Amino acid sequence: MAKNKNLPDSPGRYAYDGLDRVIHEKARLGILTSLAGHPQGLVFNDLKDLCSLTDGNLSRHLQILCEASLVEVWKSYGNNRPQTLVRLTPAGRQRFLDYVHVLESVVTDALAMTPASNDKPRLLPGLTPQ
Amino acid sequence: MAKNKNLPDSPGRYAYDGLDRVIHEKARLGILTSLAGHPQGLVFNDLKDLCSLTDGNLSRHLQILCEASLVEVWKSYGNNRPQTLVRLTPAGRQRFLDYVHVLESVVTDALAMTPASNDKPRLLPGLTPQ
DNA sequence: CGATTGAACTTTACATGGCAAAGTCTAGCA
DNA sequence: TGCTAGACTTTGCCATGTAAAGTTCAATCG
């Protein structure tokens, strides 16, 4: 949990390289989180509702997630209608978890200094004020 | 902590409306997190290094954060060079905190179902499998 | 003392990418 | 055999992130 990330102010300390662009997008983050909680997969319309997305929107993002091999899409015919089932791939689940861990560190960073800002007389770290 | 967010699968459950676009961008998230930990503010170059950004990049994002009233920018002349000091505004700090709380719930959601996926016999929530 | 370098930003231009509106395709129904 | 409805896909526009080029000013060099 404590890599070199708790060092005071090293260069790149807040670069958050691990924030995978493909995952970090709001809509896709919602999609992946939904899927993470539904290992059996979700059909297109349920996913659409859970994430409050439009058809076109969801379609596009699924395409992107698919190309990145984060999810897999299964087509079939449930009660005489096309049904699209979406699931996380194992690799996708792993990449998502990695991403979430970075997210955790962002939250930790953010909450570490902030809430005590009114009572703690803070000393300036490495900055030379002149 | 438990709004209606722990309800099984209500529509919009994973929409994450609170993920403010202005804040959610990777680079700006880094900038804001840096600033959250440095209430006295940071100068342009330190911020640049902490976030591993290029000059132009940082400049652009600061502009955006400024227009959104999340940060304030002070110009001056420290040792015969222009110095730009950047700080979170009080409102900015609040909005950032709000955002971080949403982020926390994303992490919670993501980790809630996922890590036990090998030993916990999971029961399907609200989905009707047919 | 005019030219040049270097620091510290700003501006511009391009290219990616998100989003919504329009389009496709199949099945049932009148 | 049109027509409507559902389930997506495709297209096109516009916002936005990024890198490269530009600007400004102080100090230094010839």
PDB file of C-alpha atoms (C1' of nucleotides) in Angstrom:
ATOM      1  CA  MET A   1       0.000   0.000   0.000  1.00  0.00           C
ATOM      2  CA  ALA A   2       2.869   2.350   0.732  1.00  0.00           C
ATOM      3  CA  LYS A   3       5.126   2.362  -2.295  1.00  0.00           C
ATOM      4  CA  ASN A   4       7.135   5.480  -2.847  1.00  0.00           C
ATOM      5  CA  LYS A   5       3.843   7.220  -3.009  1.00  0.00           C
ATOM      6  CA  ASN A   6       3.933   8.508   0.521  1.00  0.00           C
ATOM      7  CA  LEU A   7       7.192  10.316   0.004  1.00  0.00           C
ATOM      8  CA  PRO A   8       6.707  14.013   0.489  1.00  0.00           C
ATOM      9  CA  ASP A   9       6.904  15.651  -2.903  1.00  0.00           C
ATOM     10  CA  SER A  10       8.865  13.660  -5.406  1.00  0.00           C
ATOM     11  CA  PRO A  11       8.483  14.574  -9.069  1.00  0.00           C
ATOM     12  CA  GLY A  12       5.518  12.843 -10.590  1.00  0.00           C
ATOM     13  CA  ARG A  13       4.052  12.293  -7.162  1.00  0.00           C
ATOM     14  CA  TYR A  14       0.650  13.306  -8.456  1.00  0.00           C
ATOM     15  CA  ALA A  15       0.968  12.203 -12.053  1.00  0.00           C
ATOM     16  CA  TYR A  16      -1.174   9.108 -11.484  1.00  0.00           C
ATOM     17  CA  ASP A  17       0.149   7.228 -14.468  1.00  0.00           C
ATOM     18  CA  GLY A  18      -1.941   4.245 -13.470  1.00  0.00           C
ATOM     19  CA  LEU A  19      -5.153   6.059 -14.317  1.00  0.00           C
ATOM     20  CA  ASP A  20      -5.771   4.155 -17.532  1.00  0.00           C
ATOM     21  CA  ARG A  21      -7.465   6.483 -20.003  1.00  0.00           C
ATOM     22  CA  VAL A  22      -9.728   3.765 -21.317  1.00  0.00           C
ATOM     23  CA  ILE A  23     -11.079   3.079 -17.852  1.00  0.00           C
ATOM     24  CA  HIS A  24     -10.984   6.575 -16.416  1.00  0.00           C
ATOM     25  CA  GLU A  25     -13.765   7.922 -18.624  1.00  0.00           C
ATOM     26  CA  LYS A  26     -16.863   8.511 -16.559  1.00  0.00           C
ATOM     27  CA  ALA A  27     -19.247   6.422 -18.630  1.00  0.00           C
ATOM     28  CA  ARG A  28     -16.873   3.486 -18.971  1.00  0.00           C
ATOM     29  CA  LEU A  29     -16.019   3.615 -15.304  1.00  0.00           C
ATOM     30  CA  GLY A  30     -19.703   3.152 -14.607  1.00  0.00           C
ATOM     31  CA  ILE A  31     -19.970   0.313 -17.080  1.00  0.00           C
ATOM     32  CA  LEU A  32     -16.993  -1.513 -15.651  1.00  0.00           C
ATOM     33  CA  THR A  33     -18.129  -1.041 -12.082  1.00  0.00           C
ATOM     34  CA  SER A  34     -21.531  -2.431 -12.978  1.00  0.00           C
ATOM     35  CA  LEU A  35     -19.916  -5.405 -14.612  1.00  0.00           C
ATOM     36  CA  ALA A  36     -17.544  -5.962 -11.729  1.00  0.00           C
ATOM     37  CA  GLY A  37     -20.567  -6.490  -9.522  1.00  0.00           C
ATOM     38  CA  HIS A  38     -22.270  -8.782 -11.982  1.00  0.00           C
ATOM     39  CA  PRO A  39     -19.884 -11.575 -12.878  1.00  0.00           C
ATOM     40  CA  GLN A  40     -22.596 -13.353 -14.806  1.00  0.00           C
ATOM     41  CA  GLY A  41     -22.714 -10.371 -17.145  1.00  0.00           C
ATOM     42  CA  LEU A  42     -25.377  -7.833 -17.978  1.00  0.00           C
ATOM     43  CA  VAL A  43     -27.550  -7.398 -21.038  1.00  0.00           C
ATOM     44  CA  PHE A  44     -27.413  -4.222 -23.074  1.00  0.00           C
ATOM     45  CA  ASN A  45     -30.558  -2.643 -21.714  1.00  0.00           C
ATOM     46  CA  ASP A  46     -29.854  -3.320 -18.064  1.00  0.00           C
ATOM     47  CA  LEU A  47     -26.435  -1.837 -18.469  1.00  0.00           C
ATOM     48  CA  LYS A  48     -27.938   1.137 -20.250  1.00  0.00           C
ATOM     49  CA  ASP A  49     -30.303   1.792 -17.364  1.00  0.00           C
ATOM     50  CA  LEU A  50     -27.793   1.184 -14.615  1.00  0.00           C
ATOM     51  CA  CYS A  51     -25.430   3.689 -16.140  1.00  0.00           C
ATOM     52  CA  SER A  52     -28.049   6.116 -17.461  1.00  0.00           C
ATOM     53  CA  LEU A  53     -26.598   6.009 -20.935  1.00  0.00           C
ATOM     54  CA  THR A  54     -28.212   6.359 -24.328  1.00  0.00           C
ATOM     55  CA  ASP A  55     -28.152   3.471 -26.764  1.00  0.00           C
ATOM     56  CA  GLY A  56     -25.567   5.023 -29.018  1.00  0.00           C
ATOM     57  CA  ASN A  57     -23.436   5.997 -26.138  1.00  0.00           C
ATOM     58  CA  LEU A  58     -23.340   2.587 -24.595  1.00  0.00           C
ATOM     59  CA  SER A  59     -22.728   0.981 -27.954  1.00  0.00           C
ATOM     60  CA  ARG A  60     -19.742   3.202 -28.599  1.00  0.00           C
ATOM     61  CA  HIS A  61     -18.193   2.652 -25.215  1.00  0.00           C
ATOM     62  CA  LEU A  62     -18.683  -1.089 -25.415  1.00  0.00           C
ATOM     63  CA  GLN A  63     -16.906  -1.034 -28.734  1.00  0.00           C
ATOM     64  CA  ILE A  64     -13.966   0.739 -27.128  1.00  0.00           C
ATOM     65  CA  LEU A  65     -13.927  -1.564 -24.116  1.00  0.00           C
ATOM     66  CA  CYS A  66     -14.126  -4.528 -26.435  1.00  0.00           C
ATOM     67  CA  GLU A  67     -11.208  -3.400 -28.556  1.00  0.00           C
ATOM     68  CA  ALA A  68      -9.225  -2.942 -25.370  1.00  0.00           C
ATOM     69  CA  SER A  69     -10.129  -6.509 -24.418  1.00  0.00           C
ATOM     70  CA  LEU A  70     -11.616  -5.360 -21.144  1.00  0.00           C
ATOM     71  CA  VAL A  71     -15.039  -6.820 -21.847  1.00  0.00           C
ATOM     72  CA  GLU A  72     -16.451  -9.506 -24.063  1.00  0.00           C
ATOM     73  CA  VAL A  73     -19.738  -9.263 -25.889  1.00  0.00           C
ATOM     74  CA  TRP A  74     -22.039 -12.171 -26.642  1.00  0.00           C
ATOM     75  CA  LYS A  75     -24.875 -11.910 -29.111  1.00  0.00           C
ATOM     76  CA  SER A  76     -27.901 -14.146 -29.106  1.00  0.00           C
ATOM     77  CA  TYR A  77     -31.629 -14.250 -29.544  1.00  0.00           C
ATOM     78  CA  GLY A  78     -33.556 -14.171 -26.281  1.00  0.00           C
ATOM     79  CA  ASN A  79     -37.344 -14.251 -26.802  1.00  0.00           C
ATOM     80  CA  ASN A  80     -37.175 -13.302 -30.450  1.00  0.00           C
ATOM     81  CA  ARG A  81     -35.091 -10.205 -29.913  1.00  0.00           C
ATOM     82  CA  PRO A  82     -31.392  -9.705 -30.261  1.00  0.00           C
ATOM     83  CA  GLN A  83     -29.754  -9.851 -26.885  1.00  0.00           C
ATOM     84  CA  THR A  84     -26.303  -8.555 -26.164  1.00  0.00           C
ATOM     85  CA  LEU A  85     -24.629  -9.886 -23.078  1.00  0.00           C
ATOM     86  CA  VAL A  86     -21.579  -8.095 -21.758  1.00  0.00           C
ATOM     87  CA  ARG A  87     -19.040  -9.458 -19.318  1.00  0.00           C
ATOM     88  CA  LEU A  88     -15.698  -8.484 -17.922  1.00  0.00           C
ATOM     89  CA  THR A  89     -12.837 -10.551 -19.245  1.00  0.00           C
ATOM     90  CA  PRO A  90     -10.464 -11.929 -16.625  1.00  0.00           C
ATOM     91  CA  ALA A  91      -7.792  -9.534 -17.866  1.00  0.00           C
ATOM     92  CA  GLY A  92     -10.360  -6.769 -17.805  1.00  0.00           C
ATOM     93  CA  ARG A  93     -11.202  -7.509 -14.210  1.00  0.00           C
ATOM     94  CA  GLN A  94      -7.546  -7.361 -13.314  1.00  0.00           C
ATOM     95  CA  ARG A  95      -6.915  -4.090 -15.138  1.00  0.00           C
ATOM     96  CA  PHE A  96     -10.006  -2.646 -13.543  1.00  0.00           C
ATOM     97  CA  LEU A  97      -8.782  -3.674 -10.107  1.00  0.00           C
ATOM     98  CA  ASP A  98      -5.403  -2.135 -10.772  1.00  0.00           C
ATOM     99  CA  TYR A  99      -7.132   1.049 -11.789  1.00  0.00           C
ATOM    100  CA  VAL A 100      -9.284   1.046  -8.684  1.00  0.00           C
ATOM    101  CA  HIS A 101      -6.228   0.702  -6.513  1.00  0.00           C
ATOM    102  CA  VAL A 102      -4.792   3.846  -8.067  1.00  0.00           C
ATOM    103  CA  LEU A 103      -8.132   5.489  -7.462  1.00  0.00           C
ATOM    104  CA  GLU A 104      -7.873   4.477  -3.846  1.00  0.00           C
ATOM    105  CA  SER A 105      -4.528   6.185  -3.572  1.00  0.00           C
ATOM    106  CA  VAL A 106      -6.010   9.326  -5.099  1.00  0.00           C
ATOM    107  CA  VAL A 107      -8.723   9.308  -2.477  1.00  0.00           C
ATOM    108  CA  THR A 108      -6.175   8.679   0.229  1.00  0.00           C
ATOM    109  CA  ASP A 109      -3.978  11.496  -1.021  1.00  0.00           C
ATOM    110  CA  ALA A 110      -6.907  13.825  -1.257  1.00  0.00           C
ATOM    111  CA  LEU A 111      -8.270  13.130   2.178  1.00  0.00           C
ATOM    112  CA  ALA A 112      -4.903  12.939   3.874  1.00  0.00           C
ATOM    113  CA  MET A 113      -4.176  16.624   4.024  1.00  0.00           C
ATOM    114  CA  THR A 114      -7.512  18.196   3.471  1.00  0.00           C
ATOM    115  CA  PRO A 115      -9.980  17.770   6.307  1.00  0.00           C
ATOM    116  CA  ALA A 116      -7.684  19.058   9.053  1.00  0.00           C
ATOM    117  CA  SER A 117      -6.977  22.245   7.159  1.00  0.00           C
ATOM    118  CA  ASN A 118      -8.522  24.452   9.822  1.00  0.00           C
ATOM    119  CA  ASP A 119      -6.830  23.336  13.000  1.00  0.00           C
ATOM    120  CA  LYS A 120      -3.410  22.075  12.024  1.00  0.00           C
ATOM    121  CA  PRO A 121      -0.672  24.705  11.744  1.00  0.00           C
ATOM    122  CA  ARG A 122       0.934  23.277   8.636  1.00  0.00           C
ATOM    123  CA  LEU A 123       4.584  23.640   7.829  1.00  0.00           C
ATOM    124  CA  LEU A 124       5.535  24.126   4.227  1.00  0.00           C
ATOM    125  CA  PRO A 125       7.137  20.989   2.772  1.00  0.00           C
ATOM    126  CA  GLY A 126       9.845  21.438   0.173  1.00  0.00           C
ATOM    127  CA  LEU A 127       8.835  24.777  -1.223  1.00  0.00           C
ATOM    128  CA  THR A 128      11.201  27.655  -0.746  1.00  0.00           C
ATOM    129  CA  PRO A 129       9.038  30.735  -0.316  1.00  0.00           C
ATOM    130  CA  GLN A 130      10.946  33.815  -1.279  1.00  0.00           C
TER     131      GLN A 130
ATOM    132  CA  MET B   1     -22.448   7.037   3.559  1.00  0.00           C
ATOM    133  CA  ALA B   2     -25.396   4.866   2.653  1.00  0.00           C
ATOM    134  CA  LYS B   3     -27.722   6.954   0.535  1.00  0.00           C
ATOM    135  CA  ASN B   4     -29.767   5.046  -1.930  1.00  0.00           C
ATOM    136  CA  LYS B   5     -26.482   3.926  -3.327  1.00  0.00           C
ATOM    137  CA  ASN B   6     -26.493   0.564  -1.650  1.00  0.00           C
ATOM    138  CA  LEU B   7     -29.796  -0.402  -3.147  1.00  0.00           C
ATOM    139  CA  PRO B   8     -29.360  -3.403  -5.367  1.00  0.00           C
ATOM    140  CA  ASP B   9     -29.720  -2.248  -8.938  1.00  0.00           C
ATOM    141  CA  SER B  10     -31.775   0.865  -9.256  1.00  0.00           C
ATOM    142  CA  PRO B  11     -31.604   2.737 -12.555  1.00  0.00           C
ATOM    143  CA  GLY B  12     -28.692   5.114 -12.594  1.00  0.00           C
ATOM    144  CA  ARG B  13     -27.021   3.170  -9.822  1.00  0.00           C
ATOM    145  CA  TYR B  14     -23.720   3.409 -11.659  1.00  0.00           C
ATOM    146  CA  ALA B  15     -24.207   6.701 -13.454  1.00  0.00           C
ATOM    147  CA  TYR B  16     -21.974   8.584 -11.020  1.00  0.00           C
ATOM    148  CA  ASP B  17     -23.425  11.993 -11.797  1.00  0.00           C
ATOM    149  CA  GLY B  18     -21.215  13.495  -9.139  1.00  0.00           C
ATOM    150  CA  LEU B  19     -18.096  12.839 -11.175  1.00  0.00           C
ATOM    151  CA  ASP B  20     -17.610  16.461 -12.201  1.00  0.00           C
ATOM    152  CA  ARG B  21     -16.077  16.536 -15.665  1.00  0.00           C
ATOM    153  CA  VAL B  22     -13.852  19.468 -14.833  1.00  0.00           C
ATOM    154  CA  ILE B  23     -12.309  17.595 -11.941  1.00  0.00           C
ATOM    155  CA  HIS B  24     -12.381  14.074 -13.326  1.00  0.00           C
ATOM    156  CA  GLU B  25      -9.787  14.718 -16.023  1.00  0.00           C
ATOM    157  CA  LYS B  26      -6.602  12.906 -15.136  1.00  0.00           C
ATOM    158  CA  ALA B  27      -4.269  15.895 -15.303  1.00  0.00           C
ATOM    159  CA  ARG B  28      -6.595  18.192 -13.380  1.00  0.00           C
ATOM    160  CA  LEU B  29      -7.239  15.529 -10.789  1.00  0.00           C
ATOM    161  CA  GLY B  30      -3.518  15.458 -10.171  1.00  0.00           C
ATOM    162  CA  ILE B  31      -3.324  19.229  -9.993  1.00  0.00           C
ATOM    163  CA  LEU B  32      -6.175  19.475  -7.539  1.00  0.00           C
ATOM    164  CA  THR B  33      -4.860  16.679  -5.370  1.00  0.00           C
ATOM    165  CA  SER B  34      -1.476  18.375  -5.230  1.00  0.00           C
ATOM    166  CA  LEU B  35      -3.099  21.619  -4.245  1.00  0.00           C
ATOM    167  CA  ALA B  36      -5.299  19.952  -1.660  1.00  0.00           C
ATOM    168  CA  GLY B  37      -2.155  18.844   0.096  1.00  0.00           C
ATOM    169  CA  HIS B  38      -0.532  22.271  -0.176  1.00  0.00           C
ATOM    170  CA  PRO B  39      -2.940  24.850   1.224  1.00  0.00           C
ATOM    171  CA  GLN B  40      -0.295  27.555   0.955  1.00  0.00           C
ATOM    172  CA  GLY B  41      -0.336  27.024  -2.797  1.00  0.00           C
ATOM    173  CA  LEU B  42       2.231  25.817  -5.296  1.00  0.00           C
ATOM    174  CA  VAL B  43       4.217  27.682  -7.921  1.00  0.00           C
ATOM    175  CA  PHE B  44       3.896  26.813 -11.583  1.00  0.00           C
ATOM    176  CA  ASN B  45       7.061  24.792 -11.874  1.00  0.00           C
ATOM    177  CA  ASP B  46       6.593  22.741  -8.753  1.00  0.00           C
ATOM    178  CA  LEU B  47       3.112  21.886  -9.861  1.00  0.00           C
ATOM    179  CA  LYS B  48       4.440  21.004 -13.278  1.00  0.00           C
ATOM    180  CA  ASP B  49       6.945  18.575 -11.805  1.00  0.00           C
ATOM    181  CA  LEU B  50       4.605  17.057  -9.265  1.00  0.00           C
ATOM    182  CA  CYS B  51       2.101  16.268 -11.959  1.00  0.00           C
ATOM    183  CA  SER B  52       4.590  15.481 -14.736  1.00  0.00           C
ATOM    184  CA  LEU B  53       2.952  17.944 -17.079  1.00  0.00           C
ATOM    185  CA  THR B  54       4.386  20.092 -19.843  1.00  0.00           C
ATOM    186  CA  ASP B  55       4.263  23.854 -19.583  1.00  0.00           C
ATOM    187  CA  GLY B  56       1.519  24.253 -22.124  1.00  0.00           C
ATOM    188  CA  ASN B  57      -0.491  21.513 -20.626  1.00  0.00           C
ATOM    189  CA  LEU B  58      -0.416  22.895 -17.141  1.00  0.00           C
ATOM    190  CA  SER B  59      -1.167  26.372 -18.402  1.00  0.00           C
ATOM    191  CA  ARG B  60      -4.229  25.172 -20.246  1.00  0.00           C
ATOM    192  CA  HIS B  61      -5.599  23.174 -17.344  1.00  0.00           C
ATOM    193  CA  LEU B  62      -5.000  26.008 -14.909  1.00  0.00           C
ATOM    194  CA  GLN B  63      -6.983  28.229 -17.229  1.00  0.00           C
ATOM    195  CA  ILE B  64      -9.858  25.788 -17.137  1.00  0.00           C
ATOM    196  CA  LEU B  65      -9.676  25.338 -13.377  1.00  0.00           C
ATOM    197  CA  CYS B  66      -9.547  29.087 -12.994  1.00  0.00           C
ATOM    198  CA  GLU B  67     -12.605  29.686 -15.139  1.00  0.00           C
ATOM    199  CA  ALA B  68     -14.407  27.098 -13.067  1.00  0.00           C
ATOM    200  CA  SER B  69     -13.377  29.024  -9.948  1.00  0.00           C
ATOM    201  CA  LEU B  70     -11.745  25.963  -8.483  1.00  0.00           C
ATOM    202  CA  VAL B  71      -8.339  27.558  -8.158  1.00  0.00           C
ATOM    203  CA  GLU B  72      -6.973  31.073  -7.975  1.00  0.00           C
ATOM    204  CA  VAL B  73      -3.803  32.223  -9.651  1.00  0.00           C
ATOM    205  CA  TRP B  74      -1.476  34.895  -8.325  1.00  0.00           C
ATOM    206  CA  LYS B  75       1.206  36.470 -10.476  1.00  0.00           C
ATOM    207  CA  SER B  76       4.259  38.161  -9.107  1.00  0.00           C
ATOM    208  CA  TYR B  77       7.963  38.622  -9.581  1.00  0.00           C
ATOM    209  CA  GLY B  78      10.061  36.373  -7.393  1.00  0.00           C
ATOM    210  CA  ASN B  79      13.826  36.855  -7.950  1.00  0.00           C
ATOM    211  CA  ASN B  80      13.428  38.674 -11.224  1.00  0.00           C
ATOM    212  CA  ARG B  81      11.285  36.027 -12.834  1.00  0.00           C
ATOM    213  CA  PRO B  82       7.567  35.819 -13.194  1.00  0.00           C
ATOM    214  CA  GLN B  83       6.132  33.564 -10.564  1.00  0.00           C
ATOM    215  CA  THR B  84       2.707  32.035 -10.727  1.00  0.00           C
ATOM    216  CA  LEU B  85       1.243  30.822  -7.483  1.00  0.00           C
ATOM    217  CA  VAL B  86      -1.769  28.555  -7.606  1.00  0.00           C
ATOM    218  CA  ARG B  87      -4.127  27.783  -4.771  1.00  0.00           C
ATOM    219  CA  LEU B  88      -7.420  26.042  -4.251  1.00  0.00           C
ATOM    220  CA  THR B  89     -10.289  28.395  -3.602  1.00  0.00           C
ATOM    221  CA  PRO B  90     -12.511  27.519  -0.625  1.00  0.00           C
ATOM    222  CA  ALA B  91     -15.284  26.603  -3.033  1.00  0.00           C
ATOM    223  CA  GLY B  92     -12.785  24.622  -5.051  1.00  0.00           C
ATOM    224  CA  ARG B  93     -11.741  22.672  -2.003  1.00  0.00           C
ATOM    225  CA  GLN B  94     -15.349  21.877  -1.269  1.00  0.00           C
ATOM    226  CA  ARG B  95     -16.141  20.782  -4.804  1.00  0.00           C
ATOM    227  CA  PHE B  96     -13.019  18.684  -4.825  1.00  0.00           C
ATOM    228  CA  LEU B  97     -14.035  17.017  -1.589  1.00  0.00           C
ATOM    229  CA  ASP B  98     -17.472  16.307  -2.949  1.00  0.00           C
ATOM    230  CA  TYR B  99     -15.885  14.750  -5.979  1.00  0.00           C
ATOM    231  CA  VAL B 100     -13.560  12.650  -3.868  1.00  0.00           C
ATOM    232  CA  HIS B 101     -16.503  11.306  -1.902  1.00  0.00           C
ATOM    233  CA  VAL B 102     -18.076  10.098  -5.123  1.00  0.00           C
ATOM    234  CA  LEU B 103     -14.754   8.566  -6.012  1.00  0.00           C
ATOM    235  CA  GLU B 104     -14.786   6.784  -2.681  1.00  0.00           C
ATOM    236  CA  SER B 105     -18.147   5.291  -3.497  1.00  0.00           C
ATOM    237  CA  VAL B 106     -16.813   4.110  -6.853  1.00  0.00           C
ATOM    238  CA  VAL B 107     -13.965   2.369  -5.104  1.00  0.00           C
ATOM    239  CA  THR B 108     -16.351   0.905  -2.573  1.00  0.00           C
ATOM    240  CA  ASP B 109     -18.670  -0.315  -5.305  1.00  0.00           C
ATOM    241  CA  ALA B 110     -15.800  -1.779  -7.237  1.00  0.00           C
ATOM    242  CA  LEU B 111     -14.240  -3.599  -4.348  1.00  0.00           C
ATOM    243  CA  ALA B 112     -17.514  -4.705  -2.815  1.00  0.00           C
ATOM    244  CA  MET B 113     -18.223  -7.499  -5.228  1.00  0.00           C
ATOM    245  CA  THR B 114     -14.943  -8.139  -6.846  1.00  0.00           C
ATOM    246  CA  PRO B 115     -12.184  -9.486  -4.625  1.00  0.00           C
ATOM    247  CA  ALA B 116     -14.155 -12.317  -3.087  1.00  0.00           C
ATOM    248  CA  SER B 117     -15.091 -13.643  -6.492  1.00  0.00           C
ATOM    249  CA  ASN B 118     -13.427 -16.967  -5.882  1.00  0.00           C
ATOM    250  CA  ASP B 119     -14.759 -18.028  -2.517  1.00  0.00           C
ATOM    251  CA  LYS B 120     -18.087 -16.337  -2.012  1.00  0.00           C
ATOM    252  CA  PRO B 121     -21.056 -18.052  -3.654  1.00  0.00           C
ATOM    253  CA  ARG B 122     -22.624 -14.896  -4.979  1.00  0.00           C
ATOM    254  CA  LEU B 123     -26.335 -14.567  -5.336  1.00  0.00           C
ATOM    255  CA  LEU B 124     -27.522 -12.588  -8.298  1.00  0.00           C
ATOM    256  CA  PRO B 125     -29.046  -9.290  -7.192  1.00  0.00           C
ATOM    257  CA  GLY B 126     -32.014  -7.921  -9.100  1.00  0.00           C
ATOM    258  CA  LEU B 127     -31.397  -9.333 -12.516  1.00  0.00           C
ATOM    259  CA  THR B 128     -33.884 -11.771 -13.908  1.00  0.00           C
ATOM    260  CA  PRO B 129     -31.863 -14.377 -15.758  1.00  0.00           C
ATOM    261  CA  GLN B 130     -33.935 -15.863 -18.535  1.00  0.00           C
TER     262      GLN B 130
ATOM    263  C1'  DC C   1      24.449  48.861 -25.941  1.00  0.00           C
ATOM    264  C1'  DG C   2      22.345  45.785 -29.301  1.00  0.00           C
ATOM    265  C1'  DA C   3      22.057  40.765 -29.677  1.00  0.00           C
ATOM    266  C1'  DT C   4      21.409  36.420 -27.493  1.00  0.00           C
ATOM    267  C1'  DT C   5      20.206  33.088 -24.256  1.00  0.00           C
ATOM    268  C1'  DG C   6      17.166  31.137 -20.941  1.00  0.00           C
ATOM    269  C1'  DA C   7      13.219  30.988 -17.884  1.00  0.00           C
ATOM    270  C1'  DA C   8       8.419  31.059 -17.439  1.00  0.00           C
ATOM    271  C1'  DC C   9       4.621  30.938 -19.223  1.00  0.00           C
ATOM    272  C1'  DT C  10       0.717  31.478 -23.428  1.00  0.00           C
ATOM    273  C1'  DT C  11      -1.207  30.633 -27.690  1.00  0.00           C
ATOM    274  C1'  DT C  12      -2.268  27.923 -31.541  1.00  0.00           C
ATOM    275  C1'  DA C  13      -3.264  23.862 -34.228  1.00  0.00           C
ATOM    276  C1'  DC C  14      -4.207  19.325 -34.578  1.00  0.00           C
ATOM    277  C1'  DA C  15      -6.241  15.100 -33.465  1.00  0.00           C
ATOM    278  C1'  DT C  16      -8.703  12.345 -30.394  1.00  0.00           C
ATOM    279  C1'  DG C  17     -12.946  11.206 -28.514  1.00  0.00           C
ATOM    280  C1'  DG C  18     -17.665  11.806 -26.382  1.00  0.00           C
ATOM    281  C1'  DC C  19     -22.373  12.401 -27.440  1.00  0.00           C
ATOM    282  C1'  DA C  20     -26.801  12.572 -29.765  1.00  0.00           C
ATOM    283  C1'  DA C  21     -29.447  12.137 -33.777  1.00  0.00           C
ATOM    284  C1'  DA C  22     -30.321   9.394 -37.609  1.00  0.00           C
ATOM    285  C1'  DG C  23     -30.086   4.858 -39.665  1.00  0.00           C
ATOM    286  C1'  DT C  24     -30.449  -0.396 -39.960  1.00  0.00           C
ATOM    287  C1'  DC C  25     -32.509  -4.709 -39.255  1.00  0.00           C
ATOM    288  C1'  DT C  26     -35.637  -8.093 -37.665  1.00  0.00           C
ATOM    289  C1'  DA C  27     -40.091  -9.580 -35.665  1.00  0.00           C
ATOM    290  C1'  DG C  28     -44.715  -9.276 -34.774  1.00  0.00           C
ATOM    291  C1'  DC C  29     -49.220  -7.273 -35.956  1.00  0.00           C
ATOM    292  C1'  DA C  30     -53.256  -5.124 -38.465  1.00  0.00           C
TER     293       DA C  30
ATOM    294  C1'  DT D   1     -47.808  -6.121 -46.979  1.00  0.00           C
ATOM    295  C1'  DG D   2     -47.273  -2.019 -44.847  1.00  0.00           C
ATOM    296  C1'  DC D   3     -46.438  -0.393 -40.129  1.00  0.00           C
ATOM    297  C1'  DT D   4     -44.749  -0.137 -35.555  1.00  0.00           C
ATOM    298  C1'  DA D   5     -41.495  -1.349 -32.000  1.00  0.00           C
ATOM    299  C1'  DG D   6     -37.333  -2.995 -30.058  1.00  0.00           C
ATOM    300  C1'  DA D   7     -32.406  -3.417 -30.087  1.00  0.00           C
ATOM    301  C1'  DC D   8     -28.766  -1.941 -31.302  1.00  0.00           C
ATOM    302  C1'  DT D   9     -25.039   0.728 -34.988  1.00  0.00           C
ATOM    303  C1'  DT D  10     -23.350   4.350 -37.577  1.00  0.00           C
ATOM    304  C1'  DT D  11     -22.489   9.034 -38.581  1.00  0.00           C
ATOM    305  C1'  DG D  12     -21.338  13.704 -37.782  1.00  0.00           C
ATOM    306  C1'  DC D  13     -20.509  17.465 -34.960  1.00  0.00           C
ATOM    307  C1'  DC D  14     -18.344  19.692 -31.325  1.00  0.00           C
ATOM    308  C1'  DA D  15     -15.709  19.894 -27.100  1.00  0.00           C
ATOM    309  C1'  DT D  16     -11.294  19.106 -25.255  1.00  0.00           C
ATOM    310  C1'  DG D  17      -6.572  17.335 -24.314  1.00  0.00           C
ATOM    311  C1'  DT D  18      -1.894  17.776 -25.980  1.00  0.00           C
ATOM    312  C1'  DA D  19       2.316  19.218 -28.103  1.00  0.00           C
ATOM    313  C1'  DA D  20       4.720  22.512 -30.704  1.00  0.00           C
ATOM    314  C1'  DA D  21       5.520  27.135 -31.630  1.00  0.00           C
ATOM    315  C1'  DG D  22       5.292  31.793 -29.919  1.00  0.00           C
ATOM    316  C1'  DT D  23       5.847  35.639 -26.430  1.00  0.00           C
ATOM    317  C1'  DT D  24       7.871  38.374 -22.885  1.00  0.00           C
ATOM    318  C1'  DC D  25      11.340  39.883 -20.004  1.00  0.00           C
ATOM    319  C1'  DA D  26      15.774  39.762 -17.344  1.00  0.00           C
ATOM    320  C1'  DA D  27      20.412  38.908 -17.435  1.00  0.00           C
ATOM    321  C1'  DT D  28      24.512  38.062 -19.929  1.00  0.00           C
ATOM    322  C1'  DC D  29      27.713  38.325 -23.697  1.00  0.00           C
ATOM    323  C1'  DG D  30      30.338  40.463 -27.440  1.00  0.00           C
TER     324       DG D  30
END
